[in-house]
Coordinates of C-alpha atoms in Angstrom, one line a residue:
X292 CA 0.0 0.0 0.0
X293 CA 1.6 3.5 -1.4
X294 CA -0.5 6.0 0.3
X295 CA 0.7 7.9 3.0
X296 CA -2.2 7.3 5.1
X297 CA -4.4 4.1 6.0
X298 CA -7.8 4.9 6.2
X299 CA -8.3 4.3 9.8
X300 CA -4.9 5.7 10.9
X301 CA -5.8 9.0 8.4
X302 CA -8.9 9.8 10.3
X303 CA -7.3 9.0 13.6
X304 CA -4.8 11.6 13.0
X305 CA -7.0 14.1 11.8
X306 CA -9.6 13.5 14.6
X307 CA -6.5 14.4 17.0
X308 CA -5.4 17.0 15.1
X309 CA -9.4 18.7 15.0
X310 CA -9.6 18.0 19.0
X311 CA -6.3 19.0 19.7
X312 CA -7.0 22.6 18.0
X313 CA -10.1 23.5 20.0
X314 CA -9.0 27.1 21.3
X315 CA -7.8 28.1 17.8
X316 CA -10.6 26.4 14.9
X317 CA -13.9 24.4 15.7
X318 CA -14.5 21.4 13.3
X319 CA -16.8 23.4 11.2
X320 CA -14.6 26.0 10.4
X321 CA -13.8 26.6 7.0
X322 CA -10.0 25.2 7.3
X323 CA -11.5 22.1 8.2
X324 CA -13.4 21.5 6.0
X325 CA -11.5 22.3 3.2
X326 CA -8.7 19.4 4.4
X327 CA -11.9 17.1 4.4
X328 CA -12.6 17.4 0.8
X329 CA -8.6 16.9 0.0
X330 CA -8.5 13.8 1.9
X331 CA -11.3 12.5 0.2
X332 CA -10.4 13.7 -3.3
X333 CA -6.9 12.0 -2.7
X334 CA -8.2 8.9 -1.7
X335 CA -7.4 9.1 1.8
X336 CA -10.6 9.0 3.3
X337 CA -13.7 8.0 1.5
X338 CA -16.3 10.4 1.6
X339 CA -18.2 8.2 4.9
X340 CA -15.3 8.1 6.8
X341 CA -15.1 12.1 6.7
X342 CA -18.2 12.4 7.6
X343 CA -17.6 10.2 10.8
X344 CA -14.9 12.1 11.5
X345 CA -16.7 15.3 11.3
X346 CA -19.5 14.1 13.5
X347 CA -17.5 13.6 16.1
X348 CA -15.4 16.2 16.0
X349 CA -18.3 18.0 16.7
X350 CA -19.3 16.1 19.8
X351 CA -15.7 16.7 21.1
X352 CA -16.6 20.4 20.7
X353 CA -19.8 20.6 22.1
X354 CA -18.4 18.9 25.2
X355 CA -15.9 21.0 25.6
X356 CA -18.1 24.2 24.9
X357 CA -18.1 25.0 28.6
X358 CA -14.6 24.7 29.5
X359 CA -12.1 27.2 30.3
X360 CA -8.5 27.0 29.6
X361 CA -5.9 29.3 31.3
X362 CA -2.5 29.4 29.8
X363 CA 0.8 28.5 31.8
X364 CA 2.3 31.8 32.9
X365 CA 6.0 31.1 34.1
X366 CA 7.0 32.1 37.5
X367 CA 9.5 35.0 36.2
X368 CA 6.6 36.6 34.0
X369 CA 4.2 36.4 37.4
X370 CA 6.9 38.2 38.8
X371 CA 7.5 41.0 36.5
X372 CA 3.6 41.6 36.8
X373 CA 3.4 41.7 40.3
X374 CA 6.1 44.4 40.5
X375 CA 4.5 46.7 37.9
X376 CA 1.1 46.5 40.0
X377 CA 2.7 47.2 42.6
X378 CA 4.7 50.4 40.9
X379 CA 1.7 51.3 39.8
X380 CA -0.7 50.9 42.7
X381 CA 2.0 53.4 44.8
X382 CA 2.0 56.1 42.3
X383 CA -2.1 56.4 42.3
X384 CA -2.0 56.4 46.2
X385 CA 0.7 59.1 46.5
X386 CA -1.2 61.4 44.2
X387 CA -4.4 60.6 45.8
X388 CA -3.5 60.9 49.3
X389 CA -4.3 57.6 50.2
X390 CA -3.9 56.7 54.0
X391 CA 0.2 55.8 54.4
X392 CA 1.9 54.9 57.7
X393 CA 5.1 56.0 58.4
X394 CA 4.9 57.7 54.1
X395 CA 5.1 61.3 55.3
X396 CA 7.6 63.0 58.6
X397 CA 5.3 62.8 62.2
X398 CA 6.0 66.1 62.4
X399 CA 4.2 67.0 59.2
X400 CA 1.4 65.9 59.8
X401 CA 0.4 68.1 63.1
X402 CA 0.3 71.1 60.2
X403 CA -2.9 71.7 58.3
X404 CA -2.8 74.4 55.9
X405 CA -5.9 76.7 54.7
X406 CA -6.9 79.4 53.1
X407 CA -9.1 82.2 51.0
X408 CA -9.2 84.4 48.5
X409 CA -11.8 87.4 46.9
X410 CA -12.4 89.1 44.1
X411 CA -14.6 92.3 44.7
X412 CA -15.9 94.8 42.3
X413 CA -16.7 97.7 44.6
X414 CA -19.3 101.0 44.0
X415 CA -19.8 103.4 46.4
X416 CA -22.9 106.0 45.3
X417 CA -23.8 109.3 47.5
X418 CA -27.1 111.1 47.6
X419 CA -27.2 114.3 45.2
X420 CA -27.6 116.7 48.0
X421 CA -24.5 115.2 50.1
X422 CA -22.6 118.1 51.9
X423 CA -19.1 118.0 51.3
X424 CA -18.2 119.1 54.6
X425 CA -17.0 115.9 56.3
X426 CA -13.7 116.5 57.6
X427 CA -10.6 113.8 57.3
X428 CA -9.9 113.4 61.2
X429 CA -6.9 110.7 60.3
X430 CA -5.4 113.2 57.8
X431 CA -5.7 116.0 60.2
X432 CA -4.3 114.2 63.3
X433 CA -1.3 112.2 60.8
X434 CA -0.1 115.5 59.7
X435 CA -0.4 117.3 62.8
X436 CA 0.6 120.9 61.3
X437 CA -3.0 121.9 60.6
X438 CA -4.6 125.2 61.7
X439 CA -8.5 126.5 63.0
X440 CA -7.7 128.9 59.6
X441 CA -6.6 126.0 57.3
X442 CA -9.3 124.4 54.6
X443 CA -8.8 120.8 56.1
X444 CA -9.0 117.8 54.2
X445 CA -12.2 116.4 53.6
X446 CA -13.7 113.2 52.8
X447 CA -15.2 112.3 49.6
X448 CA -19.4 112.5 50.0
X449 CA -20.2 113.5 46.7
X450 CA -18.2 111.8 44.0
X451 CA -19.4 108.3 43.3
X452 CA -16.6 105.7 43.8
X453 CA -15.5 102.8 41.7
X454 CA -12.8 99.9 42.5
X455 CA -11.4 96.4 42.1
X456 CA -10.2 95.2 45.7
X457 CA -8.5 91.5 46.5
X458 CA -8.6 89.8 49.8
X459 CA -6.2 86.9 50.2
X460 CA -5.6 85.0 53.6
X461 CA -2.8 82.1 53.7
X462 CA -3.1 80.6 57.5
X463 CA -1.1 77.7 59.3
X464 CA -2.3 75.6 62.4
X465 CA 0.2 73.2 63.8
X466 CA -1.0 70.9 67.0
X467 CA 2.0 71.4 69.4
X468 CA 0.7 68.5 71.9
X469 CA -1.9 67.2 73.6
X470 CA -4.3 70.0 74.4
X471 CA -1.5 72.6 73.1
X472 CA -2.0 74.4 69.4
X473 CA -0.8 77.7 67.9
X474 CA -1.3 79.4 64.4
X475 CA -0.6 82.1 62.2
X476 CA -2.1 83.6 59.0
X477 CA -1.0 86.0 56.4
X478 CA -3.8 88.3 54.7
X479 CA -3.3 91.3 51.8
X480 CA -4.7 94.6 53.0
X481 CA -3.3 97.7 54.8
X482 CA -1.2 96.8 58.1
X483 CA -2.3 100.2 59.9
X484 CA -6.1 99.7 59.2
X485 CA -7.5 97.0 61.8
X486 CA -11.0 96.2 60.1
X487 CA -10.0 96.0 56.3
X488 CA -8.3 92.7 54.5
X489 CA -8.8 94.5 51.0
X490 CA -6.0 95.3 48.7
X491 CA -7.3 97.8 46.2
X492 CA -6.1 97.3 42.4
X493 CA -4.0 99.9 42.0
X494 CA -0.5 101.2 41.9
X495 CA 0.9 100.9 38.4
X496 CA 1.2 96.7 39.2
X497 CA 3.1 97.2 42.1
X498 CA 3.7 94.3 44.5
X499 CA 0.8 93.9 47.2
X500 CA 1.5 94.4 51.0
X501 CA 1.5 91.0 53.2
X502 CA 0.8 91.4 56.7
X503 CA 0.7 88.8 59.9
X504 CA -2.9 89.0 61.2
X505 CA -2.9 86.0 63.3
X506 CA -0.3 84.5 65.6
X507 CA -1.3 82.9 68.8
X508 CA -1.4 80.1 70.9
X509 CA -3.8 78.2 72.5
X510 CA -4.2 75.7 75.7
X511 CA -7.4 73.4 75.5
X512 CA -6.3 71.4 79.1
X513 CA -9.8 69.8 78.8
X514 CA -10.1 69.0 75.1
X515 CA -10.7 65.4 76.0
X516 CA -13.6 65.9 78.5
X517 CA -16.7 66.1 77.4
X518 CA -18.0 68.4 79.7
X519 CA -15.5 70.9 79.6
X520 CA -14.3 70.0 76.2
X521 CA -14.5 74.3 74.5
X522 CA -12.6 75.2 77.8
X523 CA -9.7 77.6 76.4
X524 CA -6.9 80.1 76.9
X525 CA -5.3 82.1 74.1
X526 CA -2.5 84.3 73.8
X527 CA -1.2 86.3 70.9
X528 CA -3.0 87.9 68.0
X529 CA -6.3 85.4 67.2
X530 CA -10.3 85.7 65.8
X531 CA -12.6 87.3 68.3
X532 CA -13.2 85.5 71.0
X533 CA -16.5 86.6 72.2
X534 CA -20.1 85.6 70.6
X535 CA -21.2 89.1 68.7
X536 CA -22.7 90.9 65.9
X537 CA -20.9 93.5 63.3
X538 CA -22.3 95.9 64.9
X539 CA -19.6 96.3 67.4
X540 CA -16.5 94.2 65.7
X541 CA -16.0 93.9 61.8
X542 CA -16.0 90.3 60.8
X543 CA -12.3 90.7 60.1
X544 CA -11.1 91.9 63.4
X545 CA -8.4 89.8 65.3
X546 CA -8.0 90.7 68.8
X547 CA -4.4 91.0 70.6
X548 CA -3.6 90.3 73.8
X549 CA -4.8 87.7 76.0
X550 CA -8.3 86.1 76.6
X551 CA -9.8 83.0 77.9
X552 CA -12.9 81.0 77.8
X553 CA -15.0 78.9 80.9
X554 CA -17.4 76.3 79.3
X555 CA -19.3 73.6 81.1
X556 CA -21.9 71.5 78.8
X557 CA -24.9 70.2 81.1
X558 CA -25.9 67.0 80.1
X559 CA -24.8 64.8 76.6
X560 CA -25.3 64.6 73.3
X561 CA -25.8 67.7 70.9
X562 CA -28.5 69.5 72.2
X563 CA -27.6 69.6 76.0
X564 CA -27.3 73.4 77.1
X565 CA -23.7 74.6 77.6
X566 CA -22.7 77.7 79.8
X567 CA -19.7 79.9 78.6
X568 CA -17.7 82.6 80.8
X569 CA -14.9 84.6 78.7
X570 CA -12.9 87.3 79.7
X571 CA -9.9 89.1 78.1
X572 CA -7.3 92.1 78.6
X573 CA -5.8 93.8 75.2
X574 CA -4.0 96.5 74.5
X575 CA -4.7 99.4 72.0
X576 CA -2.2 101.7 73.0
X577 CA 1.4 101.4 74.4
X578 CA 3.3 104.6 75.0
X579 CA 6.8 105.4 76.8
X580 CA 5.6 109.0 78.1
X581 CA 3.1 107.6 80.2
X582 CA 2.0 104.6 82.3
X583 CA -1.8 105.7 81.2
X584 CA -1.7 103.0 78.0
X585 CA -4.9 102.4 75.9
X586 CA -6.4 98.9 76.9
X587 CA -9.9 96.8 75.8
X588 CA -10.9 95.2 79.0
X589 CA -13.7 92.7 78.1
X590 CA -16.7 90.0 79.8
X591 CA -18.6 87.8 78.4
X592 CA -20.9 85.2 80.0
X593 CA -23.8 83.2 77.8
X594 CA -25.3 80.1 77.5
X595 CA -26.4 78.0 74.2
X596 CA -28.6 75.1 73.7
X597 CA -31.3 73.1 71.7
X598 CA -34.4 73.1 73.8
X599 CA -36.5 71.4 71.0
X600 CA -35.4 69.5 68.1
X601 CA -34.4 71.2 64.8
X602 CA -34.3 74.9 67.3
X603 CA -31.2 76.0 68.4
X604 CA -30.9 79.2 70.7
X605 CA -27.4 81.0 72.1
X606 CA -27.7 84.4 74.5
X607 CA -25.0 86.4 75.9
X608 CA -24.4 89.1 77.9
X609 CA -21.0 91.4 77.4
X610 CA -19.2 94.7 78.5
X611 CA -16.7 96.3 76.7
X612 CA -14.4 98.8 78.7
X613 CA -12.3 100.9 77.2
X614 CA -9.9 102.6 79.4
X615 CA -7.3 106.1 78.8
X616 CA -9.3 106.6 75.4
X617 CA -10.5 109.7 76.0
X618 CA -8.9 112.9 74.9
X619 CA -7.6 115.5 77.3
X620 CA -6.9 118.9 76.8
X621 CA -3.0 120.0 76.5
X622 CA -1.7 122.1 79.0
X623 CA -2.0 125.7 78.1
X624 CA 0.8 126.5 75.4
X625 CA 2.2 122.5 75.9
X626 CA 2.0 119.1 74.3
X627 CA 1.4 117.3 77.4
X628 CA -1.6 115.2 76.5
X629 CA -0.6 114.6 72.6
X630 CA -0.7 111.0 73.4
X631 CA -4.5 111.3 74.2
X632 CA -5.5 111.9 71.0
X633 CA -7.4 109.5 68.4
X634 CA -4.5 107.3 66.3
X635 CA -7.5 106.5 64.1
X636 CA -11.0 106.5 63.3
X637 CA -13.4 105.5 61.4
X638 CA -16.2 107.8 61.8
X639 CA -18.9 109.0 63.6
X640 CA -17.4 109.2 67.5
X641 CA -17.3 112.3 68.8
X642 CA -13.7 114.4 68.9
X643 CA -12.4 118.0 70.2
X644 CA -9.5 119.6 69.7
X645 CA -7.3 118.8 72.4
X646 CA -5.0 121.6 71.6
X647 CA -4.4 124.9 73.6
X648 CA -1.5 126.8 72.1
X649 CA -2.7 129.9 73.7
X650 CA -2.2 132.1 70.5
X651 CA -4.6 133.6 68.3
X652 CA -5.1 130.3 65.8
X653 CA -5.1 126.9 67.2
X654 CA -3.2 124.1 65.5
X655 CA -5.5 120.2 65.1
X656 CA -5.4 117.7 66.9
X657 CA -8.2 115.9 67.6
X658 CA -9.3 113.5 70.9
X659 CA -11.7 111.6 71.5
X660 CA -14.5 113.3 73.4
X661 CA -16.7 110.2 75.1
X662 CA -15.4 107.1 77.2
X663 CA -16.7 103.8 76.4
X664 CA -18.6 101.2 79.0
X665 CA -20.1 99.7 76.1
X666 CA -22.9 96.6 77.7
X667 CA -24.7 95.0 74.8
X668 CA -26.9 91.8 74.9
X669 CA -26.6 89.4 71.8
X670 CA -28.5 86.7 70.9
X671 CA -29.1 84.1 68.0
X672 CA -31.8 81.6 67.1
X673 CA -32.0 79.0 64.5
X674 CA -34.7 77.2 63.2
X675 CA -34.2 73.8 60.5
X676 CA -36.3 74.7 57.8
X677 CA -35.1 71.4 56.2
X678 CA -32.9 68.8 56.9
X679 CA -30.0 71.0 55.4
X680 CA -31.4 74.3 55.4
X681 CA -31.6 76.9 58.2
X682 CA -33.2 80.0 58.8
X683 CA -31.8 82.5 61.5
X684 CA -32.5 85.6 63.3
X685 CA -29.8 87.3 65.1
X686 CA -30.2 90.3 66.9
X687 CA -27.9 92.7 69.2
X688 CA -28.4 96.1 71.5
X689 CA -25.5 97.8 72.9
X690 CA -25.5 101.0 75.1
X691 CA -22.7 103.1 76.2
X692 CA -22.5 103.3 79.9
X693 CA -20.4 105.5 80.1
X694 CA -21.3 108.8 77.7
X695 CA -21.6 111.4 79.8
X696 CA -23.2 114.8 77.8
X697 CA -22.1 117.3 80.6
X698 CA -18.5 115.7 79.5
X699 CA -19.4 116.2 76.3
X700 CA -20.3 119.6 76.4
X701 CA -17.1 120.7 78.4
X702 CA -15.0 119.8 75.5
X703 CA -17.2 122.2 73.3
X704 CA -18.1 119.5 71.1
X705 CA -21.5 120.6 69.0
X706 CA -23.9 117.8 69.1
X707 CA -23.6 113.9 69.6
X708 CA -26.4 111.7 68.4
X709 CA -26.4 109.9 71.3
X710 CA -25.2 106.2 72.9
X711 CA -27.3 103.3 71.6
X712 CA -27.1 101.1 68.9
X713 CA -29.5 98.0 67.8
X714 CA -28.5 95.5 64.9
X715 CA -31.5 93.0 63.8
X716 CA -31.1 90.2 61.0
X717 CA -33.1 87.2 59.7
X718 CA -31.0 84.9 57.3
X719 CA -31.9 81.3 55.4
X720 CA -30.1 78.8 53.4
X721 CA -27.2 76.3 53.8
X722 CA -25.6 76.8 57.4
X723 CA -21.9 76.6 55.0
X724 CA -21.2 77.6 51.6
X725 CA -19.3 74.8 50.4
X726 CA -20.7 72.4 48.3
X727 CA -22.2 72.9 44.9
X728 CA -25.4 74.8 44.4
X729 CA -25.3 75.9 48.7
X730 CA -27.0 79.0 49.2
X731 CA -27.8 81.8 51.9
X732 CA -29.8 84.7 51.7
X733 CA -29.9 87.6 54.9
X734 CA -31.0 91.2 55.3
X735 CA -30.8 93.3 58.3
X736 CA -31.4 96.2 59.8
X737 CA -28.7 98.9 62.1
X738 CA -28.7 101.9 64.0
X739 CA -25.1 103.1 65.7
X740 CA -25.6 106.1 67.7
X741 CA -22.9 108.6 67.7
X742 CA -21.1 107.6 70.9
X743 CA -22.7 104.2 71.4
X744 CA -19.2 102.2 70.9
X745 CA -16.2 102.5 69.8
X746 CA -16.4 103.3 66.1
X747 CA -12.8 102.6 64.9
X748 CA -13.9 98.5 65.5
X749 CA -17.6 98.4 63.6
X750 CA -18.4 97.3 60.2
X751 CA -15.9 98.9 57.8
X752 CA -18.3 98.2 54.7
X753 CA -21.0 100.1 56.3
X754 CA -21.5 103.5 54.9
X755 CA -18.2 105.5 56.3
X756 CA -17.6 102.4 59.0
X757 CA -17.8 103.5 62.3
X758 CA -21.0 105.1 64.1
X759 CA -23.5 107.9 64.1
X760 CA -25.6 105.9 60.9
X761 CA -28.5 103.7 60.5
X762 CA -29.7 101.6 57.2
X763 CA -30.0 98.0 55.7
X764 CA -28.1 95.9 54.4
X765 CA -29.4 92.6 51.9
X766 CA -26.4 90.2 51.1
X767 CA -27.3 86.8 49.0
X768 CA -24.1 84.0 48.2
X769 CA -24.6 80.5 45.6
X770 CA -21.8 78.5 45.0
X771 CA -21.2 77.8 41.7
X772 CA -19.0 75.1 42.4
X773 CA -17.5 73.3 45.8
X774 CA -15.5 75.9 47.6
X775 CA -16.4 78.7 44.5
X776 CA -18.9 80.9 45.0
X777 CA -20.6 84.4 44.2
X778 CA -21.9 87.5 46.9
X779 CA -23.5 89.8 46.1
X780 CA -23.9 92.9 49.1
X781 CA -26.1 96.0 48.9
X782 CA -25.3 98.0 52.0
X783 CA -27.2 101.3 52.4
X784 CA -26.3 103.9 55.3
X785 CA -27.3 107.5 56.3
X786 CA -25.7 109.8 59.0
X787 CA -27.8 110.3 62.0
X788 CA -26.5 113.9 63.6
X789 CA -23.7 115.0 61.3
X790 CA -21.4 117.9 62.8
X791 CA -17.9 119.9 61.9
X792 CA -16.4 119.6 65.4
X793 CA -14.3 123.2 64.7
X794 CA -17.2 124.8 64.0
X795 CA -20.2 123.2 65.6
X796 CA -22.2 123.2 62.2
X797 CA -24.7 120.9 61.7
X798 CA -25.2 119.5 58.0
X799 CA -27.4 118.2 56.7
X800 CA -27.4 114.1 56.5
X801 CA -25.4 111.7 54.2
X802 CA -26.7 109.1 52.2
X803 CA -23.9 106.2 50.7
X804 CA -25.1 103.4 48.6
X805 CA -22.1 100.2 48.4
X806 CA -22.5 97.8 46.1
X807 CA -20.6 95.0 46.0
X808 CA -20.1 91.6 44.1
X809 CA -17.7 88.8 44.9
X810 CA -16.1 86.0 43.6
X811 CA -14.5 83.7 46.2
X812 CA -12.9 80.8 46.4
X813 CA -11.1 78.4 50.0
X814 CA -9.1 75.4 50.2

């Protein structure tokens, strides 16, 4: 027999050859069948024995339909894999910040680093029949040459106001030890001017001015018990420590000196009432001609709480001495009492000239005519509208205990409008703007009488800042995106009992419109 195949053993082979080939061809591929037909056209295979063969290479691959084969990887190439997971799976963790022991210095991580920024576009409108008689008391005092017979510099009331301002805050907390933390922050804005953050865009793209407007530290010995857990004493430069309104301290105001706070919570959980004591020393004032300094002495006591679910209510009562702030006259023909006078102001308390050069003209220099026992009463409530919304009402009444008007009229100062001052505001939204579509809406209602506080501390976006005012003020915020959001601020103010303290000259009131709008962003 000549052919290269016996029947039989030509089928066997192919049949192995078919089965064998499973996770390339299947039996009824086209390959095949095409070696079928040559078989059988060669004489190899009759045309029944093919289609045996066939047949069951089909059984062989239905049988094996549901089986899964899984290559042989050597031990080297498992190797190689495993390493470039690995590679890979450490990259993506270091740029996501995935939890790593021991990845990053201990002392590293007792830092956390935050901070703000704003963009404001800034218009400040006055009232057509605004007298332009308002006298520049900083100006005045700064320069110091000034005369009764001078023109003095004024301050703009007439000329609307346009400008692009920048706020930018960098701060640092570090946890020292258990119980034991300190801080400082950097903001833009002018280092003289206590209530104001802004940078205003201008100066031919000079470099902005960076100050230090925070640097403290702070003991919490109690941080770990629950009932005395807000317990604190802090030292340095820090936020304002006591619950209030803007009506007596700008939002932006850090405090100096040194201040502690007495908190016991009655019961547990969230809602349990807690009682607060805080009390705190600063100085305003520090001179080497006199032992007399300028000092904020300050007490606080309150007490917070949720009687009632989704109601949440915080009271507090305060008083606010300031001591040496007063003017006093000079000595006749002397600079005795120079260091009396007013460093700076923002408006509305009233001054006297303190000098007596017992010539015919006087020069400037203008003093404070009040003190300042400043009690006020404070209180917020909140109400959960929804499950994350919140509507507010905060209100605040402050008196000056110690405005005196015989004082007053001693130091031939014209008129005063008086010591009181009342602040009301309702609010809703999101208690945070922070995430996505978060929202708040308030408007509010203030009256600062002349000599009510001290005015050099108040709301710098209100009218002039200081005192002797009264208007509204409607401020809505939406984040556009999480930690980016828009304000918008309408802040409307008139003078109450406007006077020219040289002259005594009453004018008539003032009228300021500022509108703002804000684009800010945190991390």
């Amino acid at each position: 027999m000549t052919t290269l195949f016996s029947t039989a053993g030509g089928a066997a082979i192919l049949l192995a050859l078919s089965g064998g080939a499973q996770a390339q061809t299947r039996a009824t591929d086209p390959s095949t069948l095409d070696i079928l037909d040559v078989l059988v056209e060669k004489g190899v295979l009759n045309r029944a024995d093919a289609d045996a063969v066939l047949a069951e290479a089909r059984k062989r691959s239905e049988a094996d339909a549901g089986t899964v084969r899984v290559p042989y990887v050597p031990e080297a190439v498992r190797a190689q894999v495993r390493e470039e997971v690995k590679r890979d799976v450490i990259a993506t963790a270091k740029s996501e910040g995935w939890a790593q022991p021991g990845a990053i210095p201990a002392w590293l991580d007792r830092f956390t680093l935050s901070g703000d920024m704003r963009v404001r576009g800034e218009r400040q409108a006055f009232g057509g029949s605004n007298t332009p008689l308002l006298l520049d008391v900083n100006a005045i005092n700064a320069d110091g040459s000034y005369s009764t017979d001078d023109v003095l510099p004024l301050r703009s009331t007439t000329k609307d106001r346009y400008r692009g301002r920048i706020r930018a805050r960098l701060a640092v907390d570090a946890r020292i030890s258990d119980g034991i933390d300190a801080g400082v922050r950097f903001t833009t804005g002018n280092p003289n001017d206590p209530t104001q953050n802004n940078q205003t865009l201008t100066g031919n793209f000079g470099k902005f001015v960076v100050g230090l407007d925070r640097a403290y530290i702070r003991a919490r010995p109690f941080a770990k018990d629950g009932t005395f857990a807000n317990t604190n004493l802090i030292l340095g430069k820090f936020d304002n420590p006591f619950f209030s309104t803007e009506l007596l301290f700008d939002r932006d105001l850090q405090f100096e000196g040194v201040a502690g706070t007495l908190s016991a919570r009655l019961g547990d959980g969230n809602g349990a009432p807690e009682v607060f004591l805080t009390g705190g020393a600063f100085p305003l004032e520090e001179w080497d001609v006199t032992s007399d300094d300028k000092f904020l002495f300050a007490g606080q006591v309150g007490a917070s709480g949720s009687p009632i679910d989704g109601f949440r209510l915080k009271t507090a009562v305060s008083l606010y001495e300031y001591t040496n702030v007063q003017g006093q006259y000079n000595t006749l023909g002397t600079r005795d009492n120079e260091h009396t006078a007013v460093q700076q102001i923002q408006f509305g308390n009233s001054v006297f000239n303190l000098r007596r050069d017992g010539g015919f003209v006087n020069t400037v220099k203008f003093g404070l005519a009040s003190k300042f026992r400043v009690g006020a009463v404070t209180a917020r409530a909140e109400f959960d509208v929804t499950p994350s919304l919140v509507a507010a009402i905060d209100i605040e009444a402050a008196k000056n205990f110690a405005f005196d008007r015989a004082a007053i009229d001693a130091r031939d100062v014209p008129a005063s409008s008086g010591d009181k001052a009342w602040y009301a505001n309702v609010s809703i939204g999101h208690p945070v703007i922070s995430a996505k579509n978060s929202w708040q809406l308030a408007a509010g209602y203030r009256r600062l009488e002349g000599d009510s506080t001290f005015d050099l501390f108040t709301d710098s976006d209100f009218g002039f800042g200081g005192t002797d005012q009264e208007g509204f003020v409607v401020v809505g915020s939406w984040a556009v995106a999480r930690n980016l959001w828009l304000t918008g601020s309408w802040f409307s103010a008139r003078t109450i009992n406007l006077a020219d303290p040289t002259t005594g000259t009453l004018a008539p009131p003032i009228d300021s419109d500022t509108f703002m709008f804000d684009l800010n962003v945190k991390f």
